[in-house]
Each structure stands twice: as C-alpha cells, then as structure tokens.
mmCIF file of C-alpha atoms and ligand atoms in Angstrom:
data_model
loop_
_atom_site.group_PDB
_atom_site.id
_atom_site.type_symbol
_atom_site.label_atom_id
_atom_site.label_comp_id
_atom_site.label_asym_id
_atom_site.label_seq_id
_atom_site.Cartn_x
_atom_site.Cartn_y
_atom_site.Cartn_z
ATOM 1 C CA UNK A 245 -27.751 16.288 21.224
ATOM 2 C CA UNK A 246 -27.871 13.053 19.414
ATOM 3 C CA UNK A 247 -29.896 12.445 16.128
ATOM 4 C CA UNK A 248 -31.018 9.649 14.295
ATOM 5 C CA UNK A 249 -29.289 10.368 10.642
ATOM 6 C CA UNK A 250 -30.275 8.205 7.527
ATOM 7 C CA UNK A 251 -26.284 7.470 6.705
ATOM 8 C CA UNK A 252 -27.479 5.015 3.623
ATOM 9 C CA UNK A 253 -30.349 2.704 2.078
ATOM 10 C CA UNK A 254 -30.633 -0.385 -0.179
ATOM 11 C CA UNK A 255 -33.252 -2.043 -1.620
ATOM 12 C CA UNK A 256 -34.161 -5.724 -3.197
ATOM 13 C CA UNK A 257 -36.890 -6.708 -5.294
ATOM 14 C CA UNK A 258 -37.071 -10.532 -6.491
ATOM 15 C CA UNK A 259 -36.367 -10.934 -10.248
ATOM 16 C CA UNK A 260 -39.707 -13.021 -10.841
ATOM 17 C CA UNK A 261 -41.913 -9.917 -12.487
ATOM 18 C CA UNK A 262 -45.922 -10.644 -12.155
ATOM 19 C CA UNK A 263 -48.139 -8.397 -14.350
ATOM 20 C CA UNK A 264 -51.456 -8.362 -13.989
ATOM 21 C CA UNK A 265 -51.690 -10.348 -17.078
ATOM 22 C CA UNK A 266 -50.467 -13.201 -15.856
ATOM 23 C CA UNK A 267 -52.366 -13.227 -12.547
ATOM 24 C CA UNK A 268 -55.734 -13.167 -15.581
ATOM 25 C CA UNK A 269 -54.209 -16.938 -15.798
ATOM 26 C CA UNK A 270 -55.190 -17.861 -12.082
ATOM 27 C CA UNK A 271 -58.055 -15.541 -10.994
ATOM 28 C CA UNK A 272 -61.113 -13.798 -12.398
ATOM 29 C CA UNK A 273 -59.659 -10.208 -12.980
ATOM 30 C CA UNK A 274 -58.164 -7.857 -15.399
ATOM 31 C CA UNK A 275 -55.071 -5.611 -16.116
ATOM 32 C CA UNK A 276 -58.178 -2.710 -16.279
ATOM 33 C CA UNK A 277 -59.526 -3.459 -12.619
ATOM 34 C CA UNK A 278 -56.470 -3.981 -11.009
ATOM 35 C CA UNK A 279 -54.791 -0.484 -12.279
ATOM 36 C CA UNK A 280 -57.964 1.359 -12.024
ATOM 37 C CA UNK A 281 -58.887 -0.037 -8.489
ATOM 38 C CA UNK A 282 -55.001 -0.017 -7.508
ATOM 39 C CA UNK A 283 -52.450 1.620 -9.388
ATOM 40 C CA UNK A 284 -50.974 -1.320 -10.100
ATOM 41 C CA UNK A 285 -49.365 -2.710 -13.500
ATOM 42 C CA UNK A 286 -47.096 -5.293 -12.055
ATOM 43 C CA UNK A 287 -45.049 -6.968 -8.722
ATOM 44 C CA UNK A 288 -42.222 -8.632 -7.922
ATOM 45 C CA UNK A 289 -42.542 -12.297 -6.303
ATOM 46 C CA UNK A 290 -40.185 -14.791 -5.237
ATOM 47 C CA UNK A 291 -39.726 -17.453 -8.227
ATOM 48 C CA UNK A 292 -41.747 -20.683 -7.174
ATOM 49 C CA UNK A 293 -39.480 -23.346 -5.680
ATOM 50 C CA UNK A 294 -36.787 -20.878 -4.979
ATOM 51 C CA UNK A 295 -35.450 -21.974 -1.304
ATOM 52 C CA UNK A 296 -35.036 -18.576 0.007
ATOM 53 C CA UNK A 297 -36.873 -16.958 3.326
ATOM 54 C CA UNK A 298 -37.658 -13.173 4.453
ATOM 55 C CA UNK A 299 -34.535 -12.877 5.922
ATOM 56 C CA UNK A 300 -32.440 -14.014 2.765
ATOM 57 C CA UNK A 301 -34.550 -10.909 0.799
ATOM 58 C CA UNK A 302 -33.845 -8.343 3.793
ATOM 59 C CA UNK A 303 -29.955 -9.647 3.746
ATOM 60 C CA UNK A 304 -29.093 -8.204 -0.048
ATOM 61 C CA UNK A 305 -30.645 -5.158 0.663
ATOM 62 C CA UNK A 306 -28.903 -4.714 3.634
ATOM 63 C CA UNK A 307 -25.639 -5.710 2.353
ATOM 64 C CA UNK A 308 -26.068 -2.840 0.214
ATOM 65 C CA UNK A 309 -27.578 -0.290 2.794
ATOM 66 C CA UNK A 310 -23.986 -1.624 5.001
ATOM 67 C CA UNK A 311 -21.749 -1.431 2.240
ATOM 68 C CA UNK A 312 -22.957 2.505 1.304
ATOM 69 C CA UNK A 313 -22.096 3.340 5.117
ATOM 70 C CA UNK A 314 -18.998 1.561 4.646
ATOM 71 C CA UNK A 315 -19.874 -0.356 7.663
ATOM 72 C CA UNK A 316 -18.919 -3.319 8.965
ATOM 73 C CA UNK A 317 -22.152 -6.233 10.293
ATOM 74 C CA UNK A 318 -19.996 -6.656 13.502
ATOM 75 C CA UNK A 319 -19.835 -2.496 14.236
ATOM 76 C CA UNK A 320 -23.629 -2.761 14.336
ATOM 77 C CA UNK A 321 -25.504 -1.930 18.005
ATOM 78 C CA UNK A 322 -28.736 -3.470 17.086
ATOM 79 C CA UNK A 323 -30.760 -5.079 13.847
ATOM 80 C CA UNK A 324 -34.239 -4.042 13.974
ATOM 81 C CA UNK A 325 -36.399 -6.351 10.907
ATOM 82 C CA UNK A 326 -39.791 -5.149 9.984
ATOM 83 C CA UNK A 327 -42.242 -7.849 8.540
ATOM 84 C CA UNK A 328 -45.476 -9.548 8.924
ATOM 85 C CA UNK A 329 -44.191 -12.340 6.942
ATOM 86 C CA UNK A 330 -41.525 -14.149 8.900
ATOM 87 C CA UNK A 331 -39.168 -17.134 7.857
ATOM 88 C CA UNK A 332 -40.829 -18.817 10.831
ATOM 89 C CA UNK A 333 -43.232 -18.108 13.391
ATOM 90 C CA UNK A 334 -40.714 -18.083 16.375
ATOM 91 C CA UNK A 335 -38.006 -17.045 16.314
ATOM 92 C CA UNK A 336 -38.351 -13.684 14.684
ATOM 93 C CA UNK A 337 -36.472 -13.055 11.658
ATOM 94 C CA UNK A 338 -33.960 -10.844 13.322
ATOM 95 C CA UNK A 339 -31.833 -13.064 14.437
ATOM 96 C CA UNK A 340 -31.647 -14.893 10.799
ATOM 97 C CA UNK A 341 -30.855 -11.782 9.374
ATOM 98 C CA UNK A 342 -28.157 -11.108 12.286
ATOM 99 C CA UNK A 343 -26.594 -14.685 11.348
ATOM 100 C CA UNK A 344 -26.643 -14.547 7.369
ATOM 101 C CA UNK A 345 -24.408 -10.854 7.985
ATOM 102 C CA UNK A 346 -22.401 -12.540 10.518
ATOM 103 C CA UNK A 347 -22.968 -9.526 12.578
ATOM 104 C CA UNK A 348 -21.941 -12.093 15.791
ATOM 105 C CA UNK A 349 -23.586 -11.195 19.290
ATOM 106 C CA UNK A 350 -25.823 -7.834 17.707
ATOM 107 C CA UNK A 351 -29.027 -7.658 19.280
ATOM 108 C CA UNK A 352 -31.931 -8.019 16.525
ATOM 109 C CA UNK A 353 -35.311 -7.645 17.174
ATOM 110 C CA UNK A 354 -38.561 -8.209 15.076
ATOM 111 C CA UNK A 355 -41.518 -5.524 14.284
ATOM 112 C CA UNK A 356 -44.580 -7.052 13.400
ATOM 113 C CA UNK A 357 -46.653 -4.320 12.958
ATOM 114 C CA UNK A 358 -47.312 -4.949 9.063
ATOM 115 C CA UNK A 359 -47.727 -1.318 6.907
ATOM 116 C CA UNK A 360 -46.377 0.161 9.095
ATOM 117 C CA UNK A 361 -43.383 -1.688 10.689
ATOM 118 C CA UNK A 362 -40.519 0.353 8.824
ATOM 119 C CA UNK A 363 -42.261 3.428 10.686
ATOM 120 C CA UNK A 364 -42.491 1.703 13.903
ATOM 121 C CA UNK A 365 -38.715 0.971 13.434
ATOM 122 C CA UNK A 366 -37.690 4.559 12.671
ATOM 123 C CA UNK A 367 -39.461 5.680 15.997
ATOM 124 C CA UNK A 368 -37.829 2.781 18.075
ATOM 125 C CA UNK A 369 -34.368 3.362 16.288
ATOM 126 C CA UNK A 370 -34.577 7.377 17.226
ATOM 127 C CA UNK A 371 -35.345 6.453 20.834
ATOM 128 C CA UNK A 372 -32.334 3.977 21.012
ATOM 129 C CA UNK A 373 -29.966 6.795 19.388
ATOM 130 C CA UNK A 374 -31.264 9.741 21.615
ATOM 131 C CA UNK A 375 -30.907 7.683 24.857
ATOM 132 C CA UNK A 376 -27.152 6.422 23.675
ATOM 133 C CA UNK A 377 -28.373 3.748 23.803
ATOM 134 C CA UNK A 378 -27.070 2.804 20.063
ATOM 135 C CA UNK A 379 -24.791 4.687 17.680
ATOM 136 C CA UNK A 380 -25.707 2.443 14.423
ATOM 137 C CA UNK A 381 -28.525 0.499 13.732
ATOM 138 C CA UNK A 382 -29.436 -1.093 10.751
ATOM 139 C CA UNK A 383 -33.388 -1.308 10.015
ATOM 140 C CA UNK A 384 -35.346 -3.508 7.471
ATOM 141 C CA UNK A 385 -38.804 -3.738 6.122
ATOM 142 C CA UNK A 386 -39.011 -6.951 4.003
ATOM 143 C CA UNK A 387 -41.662 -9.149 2.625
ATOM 144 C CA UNK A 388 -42.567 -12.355 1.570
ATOM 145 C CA UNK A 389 -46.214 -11.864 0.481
ATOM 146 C CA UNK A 390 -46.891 -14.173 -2.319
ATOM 147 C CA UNK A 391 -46.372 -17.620 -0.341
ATOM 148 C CA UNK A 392 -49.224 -15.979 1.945
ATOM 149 C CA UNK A 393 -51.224 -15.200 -0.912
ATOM 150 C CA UNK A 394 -53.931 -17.676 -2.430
ATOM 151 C CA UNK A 395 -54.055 -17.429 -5.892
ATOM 152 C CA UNK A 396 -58.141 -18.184 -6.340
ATOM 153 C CA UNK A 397 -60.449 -15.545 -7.218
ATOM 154 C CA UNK A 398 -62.535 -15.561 -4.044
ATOM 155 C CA UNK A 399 -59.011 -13.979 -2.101
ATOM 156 C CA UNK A 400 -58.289 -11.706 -5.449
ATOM 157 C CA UNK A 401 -58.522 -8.681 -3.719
ATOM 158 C CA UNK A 402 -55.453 -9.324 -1.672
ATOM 159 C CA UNK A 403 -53.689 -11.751 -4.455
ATOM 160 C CA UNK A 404 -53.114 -8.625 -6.829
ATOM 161 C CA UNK A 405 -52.161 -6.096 -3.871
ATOM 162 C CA UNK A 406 -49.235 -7.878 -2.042
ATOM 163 C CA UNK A 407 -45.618 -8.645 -3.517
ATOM 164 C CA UNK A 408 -42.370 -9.302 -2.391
ATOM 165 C CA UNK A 409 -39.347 -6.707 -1.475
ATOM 166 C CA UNK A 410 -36.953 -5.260 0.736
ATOM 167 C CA UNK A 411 -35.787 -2.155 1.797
ATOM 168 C CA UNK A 412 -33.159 -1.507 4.546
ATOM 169 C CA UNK A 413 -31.368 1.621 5.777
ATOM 170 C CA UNK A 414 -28.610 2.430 8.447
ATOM 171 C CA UNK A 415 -29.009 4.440 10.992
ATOM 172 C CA UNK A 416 -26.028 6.388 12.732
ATOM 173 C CA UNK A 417 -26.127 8.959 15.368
ATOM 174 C CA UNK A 418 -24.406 12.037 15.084
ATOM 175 C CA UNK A 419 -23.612 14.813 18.247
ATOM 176 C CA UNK A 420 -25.511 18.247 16.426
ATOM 177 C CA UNK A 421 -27.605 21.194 17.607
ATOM 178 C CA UNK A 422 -29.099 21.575 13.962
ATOM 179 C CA UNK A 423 -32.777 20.356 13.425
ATOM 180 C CA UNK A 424 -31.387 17.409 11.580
ATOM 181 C CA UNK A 425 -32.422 13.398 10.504
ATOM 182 C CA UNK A 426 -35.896 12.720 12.429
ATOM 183 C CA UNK A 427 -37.571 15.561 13.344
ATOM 184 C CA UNK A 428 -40.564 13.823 14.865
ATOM 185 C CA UNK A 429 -42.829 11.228 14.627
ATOM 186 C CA UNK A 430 -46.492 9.893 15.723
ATOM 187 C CA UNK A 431 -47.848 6.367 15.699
ATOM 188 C CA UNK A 432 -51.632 5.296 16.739
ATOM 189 C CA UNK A 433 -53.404 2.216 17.190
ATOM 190 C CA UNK A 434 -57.015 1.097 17.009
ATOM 191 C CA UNK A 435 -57.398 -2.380 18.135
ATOM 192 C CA UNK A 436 -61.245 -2.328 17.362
ATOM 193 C CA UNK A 437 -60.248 -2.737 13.859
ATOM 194 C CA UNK A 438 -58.003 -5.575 14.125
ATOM 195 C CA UNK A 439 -60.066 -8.075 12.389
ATOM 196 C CA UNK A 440 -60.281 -5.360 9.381
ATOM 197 C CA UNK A 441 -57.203 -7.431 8.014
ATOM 198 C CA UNK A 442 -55.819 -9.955 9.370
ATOM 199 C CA UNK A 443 -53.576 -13.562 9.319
ATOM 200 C CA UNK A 444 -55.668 -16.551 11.187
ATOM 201 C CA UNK A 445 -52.782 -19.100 11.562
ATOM 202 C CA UNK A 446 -51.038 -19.870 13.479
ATOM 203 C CA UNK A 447 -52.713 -18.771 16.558
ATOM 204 C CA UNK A 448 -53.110 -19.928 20.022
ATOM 205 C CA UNK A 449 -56.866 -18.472 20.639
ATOM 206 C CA UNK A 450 -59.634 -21.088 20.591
ATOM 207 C CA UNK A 451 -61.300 -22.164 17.278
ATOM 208 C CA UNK A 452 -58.329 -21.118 15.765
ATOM 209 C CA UNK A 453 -55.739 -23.277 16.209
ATOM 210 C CA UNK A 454 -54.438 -25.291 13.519
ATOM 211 C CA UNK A 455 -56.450 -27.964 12.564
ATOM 212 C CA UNK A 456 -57.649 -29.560 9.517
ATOM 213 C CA UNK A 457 -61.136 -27.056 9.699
ATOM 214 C CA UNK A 458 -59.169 -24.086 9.975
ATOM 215 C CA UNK A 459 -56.749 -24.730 7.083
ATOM 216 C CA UNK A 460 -59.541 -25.570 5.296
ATOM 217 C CA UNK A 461 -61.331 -22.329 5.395
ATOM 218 C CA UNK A 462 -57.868 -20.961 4.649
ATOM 219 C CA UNK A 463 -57.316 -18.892 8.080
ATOM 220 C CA UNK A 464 -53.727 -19.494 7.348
ATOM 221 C CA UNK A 465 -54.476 -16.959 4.283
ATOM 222 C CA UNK A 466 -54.657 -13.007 4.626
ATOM 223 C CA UNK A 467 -58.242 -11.506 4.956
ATOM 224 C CA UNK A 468 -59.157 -8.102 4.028
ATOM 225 C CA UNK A 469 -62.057 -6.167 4.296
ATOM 226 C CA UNK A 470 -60.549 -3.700 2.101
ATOM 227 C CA UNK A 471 -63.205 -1.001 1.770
ATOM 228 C CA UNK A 472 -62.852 -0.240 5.841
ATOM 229 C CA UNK A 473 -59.758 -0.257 5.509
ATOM 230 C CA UNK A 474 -60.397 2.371 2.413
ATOM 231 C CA UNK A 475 -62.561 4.420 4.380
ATOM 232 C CA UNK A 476 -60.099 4.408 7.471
ATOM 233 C CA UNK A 477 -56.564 5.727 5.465
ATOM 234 C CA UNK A 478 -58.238 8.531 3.290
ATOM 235 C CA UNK A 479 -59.765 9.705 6.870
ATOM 236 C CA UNK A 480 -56.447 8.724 9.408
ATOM 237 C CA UNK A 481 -53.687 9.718 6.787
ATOM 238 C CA UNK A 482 -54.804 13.162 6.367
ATOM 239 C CA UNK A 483 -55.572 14.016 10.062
ATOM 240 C CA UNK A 484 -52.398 12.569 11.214
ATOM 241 C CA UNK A 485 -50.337 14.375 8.470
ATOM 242 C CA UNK A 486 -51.628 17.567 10.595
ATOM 243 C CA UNK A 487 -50.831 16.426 13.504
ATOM 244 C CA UNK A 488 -46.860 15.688 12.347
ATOM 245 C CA UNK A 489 -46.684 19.516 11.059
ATOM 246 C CA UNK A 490 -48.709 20.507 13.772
ATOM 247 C CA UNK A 491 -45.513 19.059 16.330
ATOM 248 C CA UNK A 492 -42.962 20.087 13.808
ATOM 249 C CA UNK A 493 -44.091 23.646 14.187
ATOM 250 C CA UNK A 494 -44.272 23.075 10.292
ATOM 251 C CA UNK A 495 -46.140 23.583 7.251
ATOM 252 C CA UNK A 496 -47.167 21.427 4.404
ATOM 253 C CA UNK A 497 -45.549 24.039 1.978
ATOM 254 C CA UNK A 498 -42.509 23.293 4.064
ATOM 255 C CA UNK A 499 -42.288 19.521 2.393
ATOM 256 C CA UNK A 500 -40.058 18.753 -0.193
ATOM 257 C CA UNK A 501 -41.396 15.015 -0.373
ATOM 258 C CA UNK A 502 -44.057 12.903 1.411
ATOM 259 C CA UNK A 503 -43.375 9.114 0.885
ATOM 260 C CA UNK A 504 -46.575 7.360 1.561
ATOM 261 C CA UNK A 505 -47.147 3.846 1.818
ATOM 262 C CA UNK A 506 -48.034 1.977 -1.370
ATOM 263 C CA UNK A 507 -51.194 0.164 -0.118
ATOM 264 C CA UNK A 508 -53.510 1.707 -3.092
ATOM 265 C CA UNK A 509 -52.864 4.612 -5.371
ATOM 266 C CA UNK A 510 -56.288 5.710 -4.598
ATOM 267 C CA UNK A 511 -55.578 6.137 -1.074
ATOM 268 C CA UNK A 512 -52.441 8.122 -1.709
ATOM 269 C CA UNK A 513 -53.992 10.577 -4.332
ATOM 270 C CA UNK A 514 -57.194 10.728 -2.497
ATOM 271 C CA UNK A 515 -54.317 11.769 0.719
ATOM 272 C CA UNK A 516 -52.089 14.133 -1.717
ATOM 273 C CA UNK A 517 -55.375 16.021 -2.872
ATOM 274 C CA UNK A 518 -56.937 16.393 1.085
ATOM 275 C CA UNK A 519 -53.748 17.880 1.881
ATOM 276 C CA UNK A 520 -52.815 20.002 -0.860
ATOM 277 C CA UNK A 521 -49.625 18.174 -1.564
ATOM 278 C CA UNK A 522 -48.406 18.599 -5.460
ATOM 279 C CA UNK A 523 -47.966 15.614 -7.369
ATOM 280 C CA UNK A 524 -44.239 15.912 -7.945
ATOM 281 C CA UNK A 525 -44.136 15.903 -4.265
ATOM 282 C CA UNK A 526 -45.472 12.368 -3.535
ATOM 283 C CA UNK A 527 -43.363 9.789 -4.310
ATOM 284 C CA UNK A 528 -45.218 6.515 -5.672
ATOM 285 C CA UNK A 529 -44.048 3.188 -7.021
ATOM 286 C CA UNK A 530 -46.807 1.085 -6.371
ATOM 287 C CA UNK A 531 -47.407 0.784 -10.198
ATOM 288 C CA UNK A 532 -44.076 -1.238 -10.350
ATOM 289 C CA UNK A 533 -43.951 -2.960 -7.129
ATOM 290 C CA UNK A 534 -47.454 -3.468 -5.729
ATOM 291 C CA UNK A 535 -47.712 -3.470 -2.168
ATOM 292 C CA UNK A 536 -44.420 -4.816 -0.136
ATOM 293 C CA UNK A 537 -45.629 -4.104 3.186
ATOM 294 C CA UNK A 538 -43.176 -3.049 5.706
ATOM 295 C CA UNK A 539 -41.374 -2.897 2.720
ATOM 296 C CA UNK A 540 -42.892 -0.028 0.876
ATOM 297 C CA UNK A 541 -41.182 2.614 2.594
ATOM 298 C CA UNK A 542 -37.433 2.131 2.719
ATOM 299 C CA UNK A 543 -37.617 0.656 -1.004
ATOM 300 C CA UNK A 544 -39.109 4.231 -2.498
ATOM 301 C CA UNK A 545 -36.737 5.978 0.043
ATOM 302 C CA UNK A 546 -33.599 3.836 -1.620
ATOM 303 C CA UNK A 547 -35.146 4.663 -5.402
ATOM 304 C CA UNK A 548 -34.980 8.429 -4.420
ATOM 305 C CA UNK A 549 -31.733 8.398 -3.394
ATOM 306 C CA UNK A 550 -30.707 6.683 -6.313
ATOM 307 C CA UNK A 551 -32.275 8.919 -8.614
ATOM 308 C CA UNK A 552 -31.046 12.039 -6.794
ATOM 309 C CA UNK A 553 -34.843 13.100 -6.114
ATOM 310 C CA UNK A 554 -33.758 14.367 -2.352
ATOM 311 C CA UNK A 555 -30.723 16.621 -1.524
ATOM 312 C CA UNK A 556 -29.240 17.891 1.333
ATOM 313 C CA UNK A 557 -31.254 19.727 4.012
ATOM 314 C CA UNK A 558 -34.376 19.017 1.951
ATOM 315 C CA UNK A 559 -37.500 17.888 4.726
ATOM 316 C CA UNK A 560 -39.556 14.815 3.928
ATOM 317 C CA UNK A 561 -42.884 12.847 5.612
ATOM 318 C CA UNK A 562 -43.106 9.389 5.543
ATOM 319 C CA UNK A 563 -46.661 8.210 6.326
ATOM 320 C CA UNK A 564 -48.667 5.230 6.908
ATOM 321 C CA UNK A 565 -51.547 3.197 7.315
ATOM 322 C CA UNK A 566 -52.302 -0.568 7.613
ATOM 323 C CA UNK A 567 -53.418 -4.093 9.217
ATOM 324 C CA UNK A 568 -53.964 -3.451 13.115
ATOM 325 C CA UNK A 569 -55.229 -0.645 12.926
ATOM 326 C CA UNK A 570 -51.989 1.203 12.912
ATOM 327 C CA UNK A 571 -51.173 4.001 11.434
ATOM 328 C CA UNK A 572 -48.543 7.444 11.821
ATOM 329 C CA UNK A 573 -45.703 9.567 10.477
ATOM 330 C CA UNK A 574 -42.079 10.577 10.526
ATOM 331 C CA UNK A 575 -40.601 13.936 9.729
ATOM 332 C CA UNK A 576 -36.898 13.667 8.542
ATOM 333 C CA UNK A 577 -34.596 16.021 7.295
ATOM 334 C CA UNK A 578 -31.826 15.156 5.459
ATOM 335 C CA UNK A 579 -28.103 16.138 6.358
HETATM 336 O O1 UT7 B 652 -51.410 -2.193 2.975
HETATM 337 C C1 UT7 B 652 -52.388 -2.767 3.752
HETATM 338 C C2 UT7 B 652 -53.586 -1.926 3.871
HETATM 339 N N1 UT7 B 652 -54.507 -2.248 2.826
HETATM 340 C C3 UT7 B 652 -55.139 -1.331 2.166
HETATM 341 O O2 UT7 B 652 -54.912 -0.171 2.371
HETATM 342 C C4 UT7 B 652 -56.164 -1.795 1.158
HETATM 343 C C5 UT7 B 652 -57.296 -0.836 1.065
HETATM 344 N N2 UT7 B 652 -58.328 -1.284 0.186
HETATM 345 C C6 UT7 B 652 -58.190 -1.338 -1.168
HETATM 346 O O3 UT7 B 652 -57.139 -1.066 -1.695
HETATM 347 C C7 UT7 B 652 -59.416 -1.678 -1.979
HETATM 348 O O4 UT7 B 652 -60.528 -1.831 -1.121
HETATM 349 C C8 UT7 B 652 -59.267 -2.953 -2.860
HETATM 350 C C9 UT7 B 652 -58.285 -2.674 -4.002
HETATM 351 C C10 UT7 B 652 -58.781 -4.116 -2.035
HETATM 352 C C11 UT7 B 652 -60.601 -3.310 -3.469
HETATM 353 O O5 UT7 B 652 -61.080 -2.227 -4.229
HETATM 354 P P1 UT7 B 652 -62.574 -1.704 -4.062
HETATM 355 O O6 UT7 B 652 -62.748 -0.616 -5.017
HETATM 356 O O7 UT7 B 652 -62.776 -1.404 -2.606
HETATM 357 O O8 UT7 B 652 -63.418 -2.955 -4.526
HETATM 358 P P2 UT7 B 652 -64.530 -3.776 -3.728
HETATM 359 O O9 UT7 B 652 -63.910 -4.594 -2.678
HETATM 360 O O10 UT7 B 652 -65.648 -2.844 -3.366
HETATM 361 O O11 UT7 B 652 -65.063 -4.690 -4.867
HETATM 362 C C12 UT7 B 652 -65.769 -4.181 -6.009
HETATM 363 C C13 UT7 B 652 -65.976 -5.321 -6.974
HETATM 364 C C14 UT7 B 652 -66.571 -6.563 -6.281
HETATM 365 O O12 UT7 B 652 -67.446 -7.168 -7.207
HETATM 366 P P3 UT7 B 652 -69.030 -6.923 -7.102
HETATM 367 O O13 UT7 B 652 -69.452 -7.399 -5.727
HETATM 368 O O14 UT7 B 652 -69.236 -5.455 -7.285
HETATM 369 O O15 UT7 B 652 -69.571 -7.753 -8.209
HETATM 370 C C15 UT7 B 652 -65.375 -7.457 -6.086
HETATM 371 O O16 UT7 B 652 -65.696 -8.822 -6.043
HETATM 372 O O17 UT7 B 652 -64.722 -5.731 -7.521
HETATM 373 C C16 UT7 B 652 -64.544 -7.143 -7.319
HETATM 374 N N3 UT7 B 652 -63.131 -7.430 -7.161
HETATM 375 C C17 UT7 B 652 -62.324 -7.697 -8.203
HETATM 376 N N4 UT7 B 652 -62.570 -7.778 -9.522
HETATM 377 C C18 UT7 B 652 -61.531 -8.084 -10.331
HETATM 378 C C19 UT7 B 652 -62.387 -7.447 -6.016
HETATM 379 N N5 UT7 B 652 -61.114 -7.728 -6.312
HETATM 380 C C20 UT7 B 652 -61.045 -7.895 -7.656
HETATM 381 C C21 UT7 B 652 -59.996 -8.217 -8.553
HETATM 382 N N6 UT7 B 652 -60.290 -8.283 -9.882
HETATM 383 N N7 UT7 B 652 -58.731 -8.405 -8.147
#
C-alpha cells in the first residue's frame, strides 16, 4: 500500500522584522494589546520596494525542502502552492513557482483555501500518492500578507495579525503495510460564514467590481470580523480534533505533538486546554512570526525538525481553522 511520507521540509521568512513597536508608528495600538489579544511580539514582512512575489518566497523554501530530499525540480510529479495571496490573480502561482525551479512540464496547481490551504494540500497530495497517481510532490504554503494589509488603525485588527512566510515540504510515496506518514485526515466547510473574512477585489459579482467606489472603501483590503471567527475555532477545533482520533481509532494521550495554526494564541490555548493537550505538546510560533496563513503550518513543522522536537515513529495532528469557513485535521506519523 502506498503512503504519503514527509521525506523533508524548508522554510523562509523575509529578513524585514516588524515588532509591534514599530507598527505603534502607523496605527493606534500597543506592544500590550497586541501580545495580550494575540500572542504576538513580532512578524516578518517583505522589505518595502523589494521586487519579489509569493512565488519568489515559496521558491527558497522549497529549494531547501528539494535539496533535503536530494531531489531534483524535474523528478517532481506535481507542485501543489497553497496561498490566498497570489503573485497575480490568474494564473495561479503554481506555475511561477514551477518556472523559477525549472521543474519543466510538472503539473502545479494552486490552493486557495487561506488557513487552511497547507491542510487542503496534504489531503489532495495523499489522494494523488494512494491512487499512483504521483510518487513525489512538492507542497507549499506561502504568504504575502503585508502588501494586502492597510496600515491605518480602522483595519488594525488584521494589520498586526498577518505576515509574510513560507513553508514547503516534499512528499514521496513509499510501498509499506506499517501505519505510516498520513494516517488520516478531515476537512469541512461552512459557506454561511464566508463573509466572516474575506478579500473584496478583484471580483466579478456586481457592486464589486473594481471601480474607483470600491477601491475607495478599500474592498481590495482583508476584512475580518474577528470575534466570529473567535467564537467559531475555540468551538470547530476542538470537535474536529475528536473526530480525527475518533477515525484514527486513537487517543489524545496517543499525540506526541499537535501543530495548530497560528491565527491567535488564544485560540490555540483556549484548543490545548478543551482537549487536555499539555503545553509541551503544542507547538506555537506565532509570537515570532504572526500569522503566515497557509504558511503557518509547514514553517513550525520545518522549525521542529530542525530542532529535533519530533523523532521517528512519533504521531502528530496538524489542525486548522480559517477564512471560508474552513476548517480540519491531519494525523501523520513519522517514519
Ligand atoms: O487565520 C485566520 C483566522 N483568523 C482568526 O482566527 C482571527 C480570530 N480573531 C482574533 O484573533 C481576534 O478577534 C482579534 C485579535 C482579531 C481581535 O481581538 P478581540 O479580543 O476579539 O478584540 P475585539 O475585536 O473585540 O476588539 C476589542 C477592542 C476594540 O475596541 P473597543 O470597541 O472595545 O473600544 C477594538 O477596536 O480592541 C480594539 N482593537 C485594537 N486595539 C489596539 C482591535 N484591534 C486592535 C489593535 N490594537 N490592533
């Protein structure tokens, strides 16, 4: 039986570093809110002026995901990019990615399922690799947040939460009858929240496309109604945490690490306490990195590898919740 194994991960974080203190410049906050409310202490943004694109951040942390594997761009069967902040708006950034590697005639395609993109990918990549339909893949989940983001105090709620990153990891499969690499994995939508947090521009629905009116109520901007979408993760997380171990015939004792998503610290120790998760257990780095999106994920993944937090045959859950409303869980055991 084939299984989608984790053969290597890399990660890339902008060197621009934006504390809250400097953000104190621009808007009407403080260091205090934003890491009492957040978790937050700094980010990582693209340098203003630099001439760079999504793609160029997801290509040096995949050249170091490819490079671990010892693995060639052109050996790749498909390029799977994660973001809700493109290069452009068509075509996705896939194929930008698949041309800066070089990785000639690959098949890329684009997630845009925000938070929760890099888990969308793993699910998609495990389907390709059961089906031999791909033997390696290499997935990304990169950002470019802070050209979205407008620096004024009425859009400060989402001006101190996003940043800029990438993480990327390649995917092999490998012929085993051992419960091995992803175990399982649930995703859920709720369109009725779609509006919850959302990007106006550019659209093709009328009274929003672009025009002078619109750009100058900022649609092209992220809006949040960030206390829903409060409310909605410290509900969804923990309920579909128990529905992971529920199909894993597993139990939470049986984690040796739940990556969340870093959309608010508060969500994820408001999650860790609901499900009885210790604190060494749950892995966050929101405090250094804010909130990178489809990002989030594969960039604490890469840190923990680095830092020789996971070992062999250990079990982890990587969980998420964001714009959409989408939200779900993997279950992956290491080699
Ligand atoms: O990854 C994508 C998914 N996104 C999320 O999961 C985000 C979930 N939501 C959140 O993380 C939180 O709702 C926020 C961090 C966005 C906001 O925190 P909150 O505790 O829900 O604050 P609030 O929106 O209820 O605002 C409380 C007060 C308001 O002032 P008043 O009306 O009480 O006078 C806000 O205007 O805090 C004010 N405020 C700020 N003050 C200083 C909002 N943002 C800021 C800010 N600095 N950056």
């Amino acid at each position: 039986m084939k299984r989608s194994v984790i053969k290597s991960t890399g990660r890339y974080l902008p060197s621009r570093r934006v504390t809250n203190e400097e953000l104190t410049k621009s808007l009407d906050t403080s260091n205090e809110w934003i890491v009492q409310r957040t978790g937050i202490e700094a980010r990582y943004w693209v340098g203003e002026g630099e001439d760079v694109g999504t793609s160029d951040l997801a290509y040096e942390a995949a050249i170091i995901a490819l490079e671990r594997a010892n693995w060639h761009p052109e050996e790749l069967d498909l390029i799977v990019f994660a973001t809700m902040t493109p290069d452009l708006n068509v075509p996705g950034s896939g194929v930008f990615l698949q041309n800066l590697l070089g990785a000639k005639r690959v098949p890329a395609i684009d997630i845009r399922q925000q938070c929760t993109g890099f888990l969308h990918g793993l699910e998609i990549c495990d389907a390709y690799i059961r089906s031999e339909k791909a033997q390696k893949i290499l997935l990304v989940g990169a950002e470019f947040q802070s050209r979205y983001l407008e620096l004024t105090t009425e859009n400060r709620d989402t001006a101190v939460i996003f940043a800029d990153g990438a993480g990327a990891v390649c995917i092999e499969a490998v012929e085993t009858n051992d419960e091995i690499g992803v175990i399982t994995s649930i995703l859920h939508a709720d369109g009725k929240y779609s509006r919850a947090l959302h990007v106006g521009l550019p659209a093709r629905k009328s009274g929003h496309v672009i025009s002078p009116n619109v750009i100058e109520n900022g649609e092209h901007f992220p809006y949040m109604d960030g206390k829903t979408v409060f409310k909605l993760a410290v509900t969804r997380l923990p309920r579909v945490a128990d529905e992971l171990l529920a199909k894993a015939n597993m139990k939470i004792e049986d984690l040796d690490m739940v990556i969340p998503h870093q959309a608010n610290l508060r969500i994820n120790d408001a999650f860790g306490e609901r499900m009885k998760i210790p604190k060494e257990k749950m892995y966050n780095n929101i405090q250094r990195y804010g909130n990178t999106t489809a990002a989030t994920i594969p960039i604490a993944l890469d840190e923990l590898m680095e830092k020789n937090m996971l070992k062999s045959k250990d079990t982890i859950m990587l969980i998420g919740l964001g714009a959409g409303l989408t939200w779900g869980g993997v279950i992956y055991k290491l080699m």
